[in-house]
Short mmCIF file of C-alpha atoms in Angstrom, two decimals:
data_model
loop_
_atom_site.label_atom_id
_atom_site.label_comp_id
_atom_site.label_asym_id
_atom_site.label_seq_id
_atom_site.Cartn_x
_atom_site.Cartn_y
_atom_site.Cartn_z
CA MET A 156 -48.18 31.18 4.49
CA ARG A 157 -46.59 33.39 7.05
CA PRO A 158 -43.07 34.59 6.38
CA ILE A 159 -41.04 34.52 9.51
CA PHE A 160 -38.01 36.49 10.41
CA LEU A 161 -35.82 33.70 11.67
CA GLY A 162 -33.40 35.91 13.47
CA VAL A 163 -29.81 36.87 13.46
CA LEU A 164 -27.43 34.15 14.42
CA ALA A 165 -24.08 35.24 15.71
CA ALA A 166 -21.82 32.78 14.02
CA ALA A 167 -18.13 33.40 14.22
CA ALA A 168 -17.50 30.19 12.37
CA ALA A 169 -20.18 30.81 9.80
CA GLY A 170 -19.43 30.73 6.10
CA SER A 171 -18.73 33.78 4.06
CA ALA A 172 -17.76 34.43 0.53
CA ILE A 173 -16.19 36.73 -1.94
CA ALA A 174 -18.41 38.61 -4.33
CA HIS A 175 -17.62 40.48 -7.50
CA HIS A 176 -16.97 43.51 -5.44
CA SER A 177 -15.49 43.10 -2.01
CA PRO A 178 -18.37 42.16 0.32
CA ALA A 179 -16.19 42.45 3.38
CA MET A 180 -16.44 46.21 2.88
CA LEU A 181 -20.23 46.27 3.03
CA TYR A 182 -21.24 43.21 5.02
CA ASP A 183 -20.35 41.82 8.42
CA MET A 184 -18.68 38.60 7.37
CA THR A 185 -18.44 37.29 10.93
CA ARG A 186 -22.22 37.05 11.39
CA GLU A 187 -24.85 35.04 9.61
CA ILE A 188 -28.57 35.62 9.27
CA THR A 189 -31.35 33.40 7.97
CA ILE A 190 -34.47 35.07 6.61
CA GLU A 191 -37.69 33.77 5.11
CA GLY A 192 -39.71 35.91 2.74
CA ILE A 193 -41.76 36.26 -0.42
CA VAL A 194 -40.02 37.22 -3.67
CA THR A 195 -41.11 40.48 -5.25
CA GLU A 196 -38.39 40.75 -7.92
CA TYR A 197 -35.43 38.69 -9.06
CA THR A 198 -32.70 39.42 -11.55
CA LEU A 199 -29.62 37.45 -12.47
CA GLY A 200 -27.89 40.64 -13.48
CA ASN A 201 -24.66 42.51 -13.44
CA PRO A 202 -22.86 43.15 -11.19
CA HIS A 203 -24.63 40.64 -8.97
CA LEU A 204 -27.79 38.62 -8.71
CA ARG A 205 -30.40 40.40 -6.66
CA ILE A 206 -33.52 39.10 -5.02
CA TYR A 207 -35.98 41.58 -3.59
CA PHE A 208 -38.34 40.06 -1.06
CA ASP A 209 -40.88 40.94 1.59
CA VAL A 210 -40.39 39.81 5.15
CA GLU A 211 -43.12 39.92 7.75
CA LYS A 212 -41.90 41.03 11.12
CA ASP A 213 -44.12 42.00 14.05
CA GLY A 214 -47.09 42.37 11.74
CA ARG A 215 -45.28 44.69 9.35
CA ILE A 216 -43.73 44.02 5.96
CA GLU A 217 -40.05 44.82 5.63
CA LYS A 218 -38.55 45.27 2.17
CA TRP A 219 -35.32 43.28 1.89
CA MET A 220 -32.76 42.71 -0.83
CA GLY A 221 -30.38 39.77 -1.11
CA GLU A 222 -27.24 40.25 -3.19
CA GLY A 223 -25.35 37.22 -4.44
CA GLY A 224 -22.74 36.32 -7.02
CA SER A 225 -21.93 37.57 -10.49
CA ARG A 226 -24.21 36.89 -13.41
CA THR A 227 -21.72 35.22 -15.71
CA VAL A 228 -20.03 33.26 -12.94
CA LEU A 229 -23.36 31.83 -11.80
CA MET A 230 -24.39 31.12 -15.39
CA ARG A 231 -21.32 28.91 -15.69
CA LYS A 232 -22.62 27.02 -12.67
CA GLY A 233 -25.97 26.44 -14.34
CA TRP A 234 -28.06 29.39 -13.21
CA ASP A 235 -30.34 30.84 -15.89
CA GLY A 236 -32.34 33.58 -14.21
CA THR A 237 -35.45 31.47 -13.62
CA GLU A 238 -34.51 30.18 -10.20
CA VAL A 239 -37.27 32.10 -8.43
CA SER A 240 -40.27 34.20 -9.43
CA PRO A 241 -42.38 36.86 -7.71
CA GLY A 242 -44.64 35.21 -5.15
CA ASP A 243 -42.23 32.39 -4.35
CA LYS A 244 -41.46 31.66 -0.72
CA ILE A 245 -37.72 31.53 -0.17
CA THR A 246 -35.22 31.27 2.63
CA VAL A 247 -31.94 33.09 2.32
CA ARG A 248 -28.86 32.65 4.45
CA GLY A 249 -25.95 35.04 4.43
CA HIS A 250 -24.27 38.01 6.06
CA PRO A 251 -26.00 41.16 7.31
CA SER A 252 -25.05 44.68 6.31
CA ARG A 253 -22.65 46.53 8.56
CA ASP A 254 -24.99 49.50 8.91
CA GLY A 255 -28.21 47.61 9.62
CA SER A 256 -29.77 48.18 6.19
CA PRO A 257 -32.23 45.45 5.20
CA ILE A 258 -29.84 43.81 2.77
CA VAL A 259 -28.12 40.48 3.03
CA HIS A 260 -25.00 39.12 1.37
CA LEU A 261 -26.67 36.05 -0.05
CA GLU A 262 -24.84 32.77 0.14
CA TRP A 263 -27.52 30.10 0.33
CA LEU A 264 -30.90 30.28 -1.34
CA THR A 265 -33.59 27.73 -0.51
CA LEU A 266 -36.12 27.41 -3.32
CA PRO A 267 -39.84 26.75 -2.89
CA ASP A 268 -39.25 23.05 -3.67
CA GLY A 269 -36.69 22.80 -0.88
CA ARG A 270 -33.58 22.72 -3.04
CA GLU A 271 -30.72 24.82 -1.69
CA LEU A 272 -28.46 26.67 -4.11
CA TYR A 273 -25.12 28.30 -3.41
CA ALA A 274 -25.55 31.83 -4.72
CA GLU A 275 -22.07 33.27 -4.51
CA ASP A 276 -19.07 33.32 -6.84
CA LEU A 277 -16.74 31.39 -4.59
CA ASP A 278 -17.69 28.84 -1.98
CA GLN A 279 -16.26 29.85 1.37
CA ARG A 280 -16.17 26.24 2.50
CA ALA A 281 -13.81 25.43 -0.33
CA LEU A 282 -11.63 28.38 0.64
CA GLU A 283 -11.53 27.20 4.24
CA GLN A 284 -10.54 23.72 3.09
CA LEU A 285 -7.80 25.19 0.93
CA ARG A 286 -6.60 27.21 3.88
CA ARG A 287 -6.40 24.09 6.06
CA ARG A 288 -4.46 22.25 3.38
CA GLU A 289 -2.00 25.12 3.04
CA ASN A 290 -1.49 25.31 6.80
CA ARG A 291 -0.69 21.62 7.11
CA MET B 166 -13.50 23.62 -12.93
CA THR B 167 -16.90 24.39 -14.37
CA GLN B 168 -16.82 25.68 -17.91
CA THR B 169 -19.22 26.04 -20.77
CA ALA B 170 -18.95 23.44 -23.47
CA ALA B 171 -17.21 24.23 -26.71
CA PRO B 172 -19.53 24.54 -29.71
CA GLY B 173 -19.86 21.54 -31.96
CA GLY B 174 -18.74 21.31 -35.56
CA ALA B 175 -15.24 21.24 -36.99
CA SER B 176 -13.81 24.51 -38.15
CA ALA B 177 -10.37 25.97 -38.61
CA SER B 178 -10.69 27.90 -35.34
CA VAL B 179 -11.74 24.81 -33.44
CA VAL B 180 -8.83 22.83 -34.87
CA LEU B 181 -6.44 25.62 -33.97
CA ARG B 182 -7.84 25.81 -30.41
CA LEU B 183 -7.52 22.04 -30.10
CA PHE B 184 -3.92 22.20 -31.24
CA ILE B 185 -3.15 24.95 -28.76
CA ALA B 186 -4.89 23.05 -25.97
CA VAL B 187 -2.90 19.89 -26.71
CA ALA B 188 0.32 21.88 -26.90
CA ALA B 189 -0.43 23.55 -23.59
CA ALA B 190 -1.36 20.22 -21.99
CA PHE B 191 2.05 18.87 -22.87
CA GLY B 192 3.76 21.92 -21.46
CA CYS B 193 4.97 23.20 -24.78
CA GLY B 194 3.41 26.63 -24.97
CA ILE B 195 3.28 28.44 -28.24
CA SER B 196 6.38 30.55 -28.19
CA ALA B 197 7.58 33.42 -30.28
CA ALA B 198 10.36 31.20 -31.61
CA GLN B 199 7.78 28.77 -33.00
CA THR B 200 5.57 31.34 -34.66
CA ASP B 201 7.78 34.41 -35.25
CA ASP B 202 4.97 36.49 -33.81
CA PRO B 203 5.93 37.99 -30.45
CA ALA B 204 2.22 38.32 -29.67
CA ALA B 205 1.60 34.57 -30.04
CA PRO B 206 2.23 33.59 -26.40
CA PHE B 207 -0.37 36.11 -25.27
CA LEU B 208 -3.17 35.05 -27.60
CA GLY B 209 -6.05 32.99 -26.32
CA THR B 210 -8.49 32.87 -23.44
CA TRP B 211 -7.36 33.68 -19.93
CA SER B 212 -9.35 33.23 -16.73
CA GLY B 213 -8.96 34.27 -13.12
CA VAL B 214 -9.90 32.54 -9.90
CA PHE B 215 -13.65 32.91 -10.41
CA THR B 216 -13.58 30.67 -13.48
CA THR B 217 -10.81 28.30 -12.39
CA THR B 218 -11.65 27.99 -8.70
CA ASP B 219 -10.57 24.38 -8.32
CA HIS B 220 -7.16 24.73 -9.96
CA GLU B 221 -4.39 23.65 -7.61
CA PHE B 222 -2.22 26.61 -8.60
CA TRP B 223 -4.27 29.09 -6.57
CA LYS B 224 -3.60 29.94 -2.96
CA VAL B 225 -6.08 31.57 -0.60
CA GLU B 226 -4.49 34.98 -1.05
CA ASP B 227 -5.06 34.70 -4.80
CA PHE B 228 -8.78 34.64 -4.08
CA ALA B 229 -8.36 37.78 -1.96
CA CYS B 230 -6.66 39.35 -4.97
CA PHE B 231 -9.37 38.33 -7.44
CA PRO B 232 -9.76 41.84 -8.91
CA GLY B 233 -6.01 42.54 -8.82
CA CYS B 234 -4.25 44.02 -5.82
CA ALA B 235 -1.04 45.57 -4.59
CA ARG B 236 1.63 43.00 -3.74
CA SER B 237 1.65 44.34 -0.18
CA MET B 238 -2.03 43.45 0.25
CA ARG B 239 -1.44 39.92 -1.00
CA GLU B 240 1.48 39.55 1.41
CA HIS B 241 -0.62 40.99 4.24
CA MET B 242 -3.38 38.47 3.56
CA ARG B 243 -0.81 35.66 3.61
CA ALA B 244 0.51 36.93 6.97
CA LEU B 245 -3.02 37.05 8.41
CA LEU B 246 -3.62 33.47 7.29
CA ALA B 247 -0.32 32.34 8.79
CA ASP B 248 -1.01 33.91 12.18
CA PRO B 249 -2.25 31.20 14.60
CA ALA B 250 -4.34 33.85 16.35
CA ASN B 251 -6.53 33.93 13.23
CA ASP B 252 -7.07 30.19 12.97
CA GLU B 253 -10.74 30.46 13.90
CA VAL B 254 -11.40 33.71 12.05
CA PRO B 255 -13.31 33.13 8.79
CA VAL B 256 -11.42 33.89 5.60
CA GLY B 257 -14.06 36.46 4.70
CA ALA B 258 -13.35 38.39 7.88
CA LEU B 259 -9.61 38.30 7.19
CA LEU B 260 -10.37 39.66 3.76
CA GLY B 261 -12.00 42.66 5.37
CA GLN B 262 -8.80 43.27 7.30
CA ALA B 263 -6.70 42.90 4.15
CA TYR B 264 -8.87 45.37 2.24
CA ALA B 265 -8.65 47.86 5.09
CA PHE B 266 -4.86 47.44 4.99
CA ALA B 267 -4.85 48.09 1.24
CA ALA B 268 -6.93 51.24 1.71
CA GLU B 269 -4.56 52.51 4.40
CA GLN B 270 -1.51 51.72 2.26
CA ILE B 271 -2.69 53.59 -0.81
CA ALA B 272 -3.77 56.52 1.37
CA THR B 273 -0.10 57.14 2.15
CA ILE B 274 0.58 58.05 -1.48
CA LEU B 275 -2.59 60.01 -2.23
CA THR B 276 -2.53 63.73 -2.86
CA PRO B 277 -5.06 65.87 -1.00
CA LEU B 278 -7.38 65.49 -4.00
CA GLY B 279 -6.79 61.75 -3.97
CA LYS B 280 -7.65 61.58 -0.29
CA ARG B 281 -10.84 63.53 -0.88
CA ILE B 282 -11.88 61.21 -3.69
CA GLN B 283 -11.18 58.17 -1.53
CA ALA B 284 -13.28 59.62 1.27
CA GLU B 285 -16.17 60.34 -1.09
CA ASN B 286 -16.15 56.93 -2.77
CA SER B 287 -18.25 54.25 -1.17
CA LEU B 288 -19.90 51.04 -2.23
CA ASP B 289 -23.15 52.98 -2.32
CA ASN B 290 -21.92 55.21 -5.14
CA ASP B 291 -19.86 52.62 -6.96
CA PRO B 292 -20.72 53.42 -10.59
CA LYS B 293 -21.22 49.80 -11.49
CA LEU B 294 -24.23 49.65 -9.20
CA HIS B 295 -25.82 52.03 -11.68
CA CYS B 296 -24.80 50.00 -14.74
CA GLU B 297 -21.84 52.19 -15.54
CA PRO B 298 -18.72 50.27 -16.63
CA TYR B 299 -15.73 50.33 -14.35
CA GLY B 300 -13.31 52.48 -16.25
CA PHE B 301 -9.79 51.59 -17.26
CA VAL B 302 -8.03 50.38 -14.10
CA ARG B 303 -10.75 48.09 -12.82
CA GLN B 304 -11.55 46.90 -16.33
CA VAL B 305 -8.05 45.60 -17.07
CA THR B 306 -7.89 43.86 -13.68
CA ASN B 307 -11.49 42.61 -13.61
CA PRO B 308 -12.18 39.07 -12.35
CA LEU B 309 -13.91 37.62 -15.42
CA PRO B 310 -12.28 35.88 -18.39
CA MET B 311 -10.86 37.67 -21.41
CA ILE B 312 -9.61 36.77 -24.86
CA ILE B 313 -6.56 38.36 -26.45
CA ARG B 314 -6.71 38.18 -30.24
CA ARG B 315 -4.58 39.31 -33.12
CA ASN B 316 -6.38 41.91 -35.19
CA GLY B 317 -4.11 42.55 -38.14
CA GLU B 318 -1.24 44.62 -36.89
CA HIS B 319 -2.89 45.18 -33.55
CA LEU B 320 -4.19 43.31 -30.53
CA LEU B 321 -7.80 43.09 -29.50
CA PHE B 322 -8.68 42.49 -25.85
CA GLU B 323 -12.16 41.05 -25.52
CA TYR B 324 -13.41 41.28 -21.94
CA GLU B 325 -16.34 39.28 -20.64
CA GLU B 326 -16.81 42.02 -18.03
CA TRP B 327 -19.23 44.49 -19.59
CA SER B 328 -18.61 42.71 -22.96
CA LEU B 329 -16.07 45.38 -23.88
CA LEU B 330 -13.50 45.41 -26.67
CA ARG B 331 -10.18 47.21 -26.50
CA THR B 332 -7.66 47.78 -29.27
CA VAL B 333 -3.94 47.94 -28.50
CA TYR B 334 -1.97 49.44 -31.38
CA LEU B 335 1.33 47.71 -32.11
CA ASP B 336 2.46 49.67 -35.16
CA GLY B 337 4.49 52.24 -33.29
CA ARG B 338 2.02 55.06 -33.57
CA PRO B 339 2.07 57.74 -30.85
CA HIS B 340 -0.87 58.67 -28.69
CA PRO B 341 -3.15 61.15 -30.48
CA ALA B 342 -2.53 64.87 -30.13
CA HIS B 343 -5.93 65.49 -28.59
CA ARG B 344 -6.48 64.76 -24.92
CA THR B 345 -10.13 63.77 -25.12
CA PRO B 346 -10.59 60.93 -22.64
CA SER B 347 -12.58 57.78 -23.23
CA LEU B 348 -13.66 54.82 -21.13
CA LEU B 349 -10.57 52.70 -21.82
CA GLY B 350 -8.33 55.38 -23.27
CA HIS B 351 -5.75 55.03 -26.05
CA SER B 352 -3.34 52.12 -25.84
CA VAL B 353 -0.10 51.43 -27.68
CA GLY B 354 1.91 48.26 -27.18
CA ARG B 355 5.35 46.81 -27.80
CA PHE B 356 7.34 43.72 -26.87
CA GLU B 357 10.31 43.85 -24.52
CA ASP B 358 12.27 40.70 -23.67
CA GLY B 359 9.22 38.57 -24.26
CA ALA B 360 6.89 40.82 -22.28
CA LEU B 361 3.94 42.66 -23.77
CA VAL B 362 4.12 46.26 -22.61
CA ILE B 363 1.11 48.53 -23.12
CA GLU B 364 0.99 52.23 -22.42
CA THR B 365 -2.39 53.86 -21.98
CA THR B 366 -3.49 57.47 -21.52
CA ARG B 367 -6.59 59.56 -22.09
CA VAL B 368 -8.91 57.58 -19.85
CA HIS B 369 -11.91 58.87 -17.99
CA ALA B 370 -11.49 59.50 -14.29
CA GLY B 371 -12.51 56.46 -12.30
CA TRP B 372 -11.90 54.14 -9.41
CA ILE B 373 -8.58 52.41 -8.82
CA SER B 374 -10.21 49.58 -6.91
CA ASP B 375 -13.29 49.03 -4.80
CA ALA B 376 -11.18 47.46 -2.06
CA THR B 377 -9.28 50.73 -1.53
CA GLN B 378 -12.04 53.02 -2.81
CA ALA B 379 -9.27 55.20 -4.19
CA GLY B 380 -9.83 57.07 -7.45
CA HIS B 381 -7.84 58.63 -10.25
CA SER B 382 -8.24 61.54 -12.62
CA ASP B 383 -8.25 61.67 -16.42
CA ARG B 384 -4.55 62.54 -16.24
CA LEU B 385 -3.79 58.93 -15.39
CA SER B 386 -1.11 57.15 -17.40
CA ALA B 387 -0.68 53.41 -17.15
CA VAL B 388 1.87 50.80 -18.13
CA GLU B 389 0.70 47.19 -18.29
CA ARG B 390 3.46 44.60 -18.41
CA TYR B 391 2.16 41.13 -19.31
CA THR B 392 4.34 38.03 -19.13
CA VAL B 393 3.45 34.42 -19.88
CA HIS B 394 4.69 31.58 -17.70
CA ASP B 395 4.34 27.81 -17.72
CA ASN B 396 3.39 25.10 -15.22
CA PRO B 397 0.63 26.05 -15.29
CA ARG B 398 0.47 28.23 -18.35
CA ARG B 399 -0.56 31.62 -17.06
CA LEU B 400 -0.58 35.33 -17.78
CA GLU B 401 0.77 37.70 -15.18
CA LEU B 402 0.14 41.43 -15.18
CA GLU B 403 2.01 44.17 -13.43
CA LEU B 404 0.03 47.38 -13.87
CA THR B 405 1.77 50.60 -12.90
CA ILE B 406 -0.37 53.72 -12.75
CA GLU B 407 0.69 57.32 -12.34
CA ASP B 408 -1.55 60.31 -11.86
CA PRO B 409 -0.15 63.74 -10.98
CA LEU B 410 -3.51 64.84 -9.58
CA THR B 411 -4.24 61.97 -7.19
CA LEU B 412 -1.01 60.00 -6.61
CA THR B 413 2.32 61.22 -5.25
CA GLU B 414 4.13 58.16 -6.60
CA PRO B 415 3.39 55.23 -8.92
CA TYR B 416 1.02 52.54 -7.66
CA VAL B 417 1.41 48.93 -8.78
CA ILE B 418 -1.34 46.33 -9.08
CA VAL B 419 -0.70 42.68 -9.94
CA LYS B 420 -3.03 40.00 -11.27
CA THR B 421 -2.78 36.48 -12.67
CA TRP B 422 -4.91 34.53 -15.16
CA LEU B 423 -4.67 30.89 -16.18
CA TYR B 424 -4.71 29.78 -19.81
CA THR B 425 -8.18 28.34 -20.41
CA PRO B 426 -8.75 27.53 -24.09
CA ASP B 427 -12.05 25.79 -23.31
CA VAL B 428 -13.67 28.75 -21.57
CA GLU B 429 -16.12 30.73 -23.67
CA LEU B 430 -17.05 34.28 -22.84
CA VAL B 431 -20.60 34.82 -21.65
CA GLN B 432 -22.52 37.84 -22.89
CA ASP B 433 -22.57 40.34 -20.06
CA ARG B 434 -25.37 42.77 -19.50
CA CYS B 435 -26.44 45.18 -16.85
CA ARG B 436 -29.80 46.14 -15.54
CA ASN B 437 -30.52 49.09 -13.35
CA LEU B 438 -32.89 48.14 -10.60
CA PRO B 439 -35.29 50.46 -8.87
CA GLY B 440 -35.31 50.62 -5.12
CA VAL B 441 -33.55 52.14 -2.23
CA PHE B 442 -30.59 49.79 -2.16
#
């Protein structure tokens, strides 16, 4: 299995979300990245879920961290902290850091079995739909 | 709305919650006139946008204000959403603009010390990233559900966030003579024209909000004014903070919760993670 850095996709219309703190302060919410890697540590903790994972790029391993939604909010949606384990191959989709640090504001998590989970507190698509309804 | 299921088994508390839920469903909130207890309208479980995302009451700017915000920031977010030039700009990007606006607004009333604290605060040194609870201001405006209970003569605020408890004394006692601060300080409450008014002092220095990255000292004094409204039944807070060391004038934060008798608090916990992040 060869983890692949899938690249940064400029995506002005891409989704974004609101985390327990204000992600717009730390992440570039106008861009979206998709990254494949191998889980090294996962915690459904406070203040946010975190997944640490290794990404192979140009023959080197980069240490990445994906930060998602709040523990108790995700628990209400059915998360229980066993979604992934060290060694699992995952794909994460979200927003890059503003300063280029290897962290990603995690919105979508693709599990080893192919299921895709929304990993944030609030679904940006729902907010966009609400916005359209209000503007009508 | 996704909520945890209520526990099974009939008990007095379950029956009471059911009665309250039915009363609320029919738009007849429990009022002081019905119970003779001025605290009665405030009792129960209250949840913000995170736990009641699908409720039709909320507008987009309410999601921007999920941890409480100044009214001016909420209005600014509404103006950004209404501007046709922003039609293709993602909500998350507009949020960034609204938070920057909030930071600029509060900077106009910061003392030199307040400005220095704001400049030094960053998401990298946000205490909660190191499993340290928020402190008073962010705790009382936090996004997770809370329960307000009667505890004899006093009120007990039970916050899901950090699983913290807070007593509000209603017996008319003054603040203590000592000035030793604590995480949530010393709170005394009273009722004014149907509003629950709580005064708090003796809190640890902390952040005012992560959106503004402004901070306050342990000289902060706060007045929370809670009111209950119907259609839908909701709790509204106007929090006014004053701090002679960091603020040149009072700063007001507002926040709204919906009445959610079926929501149960989830045990919160924190874990410090190693690493460079």
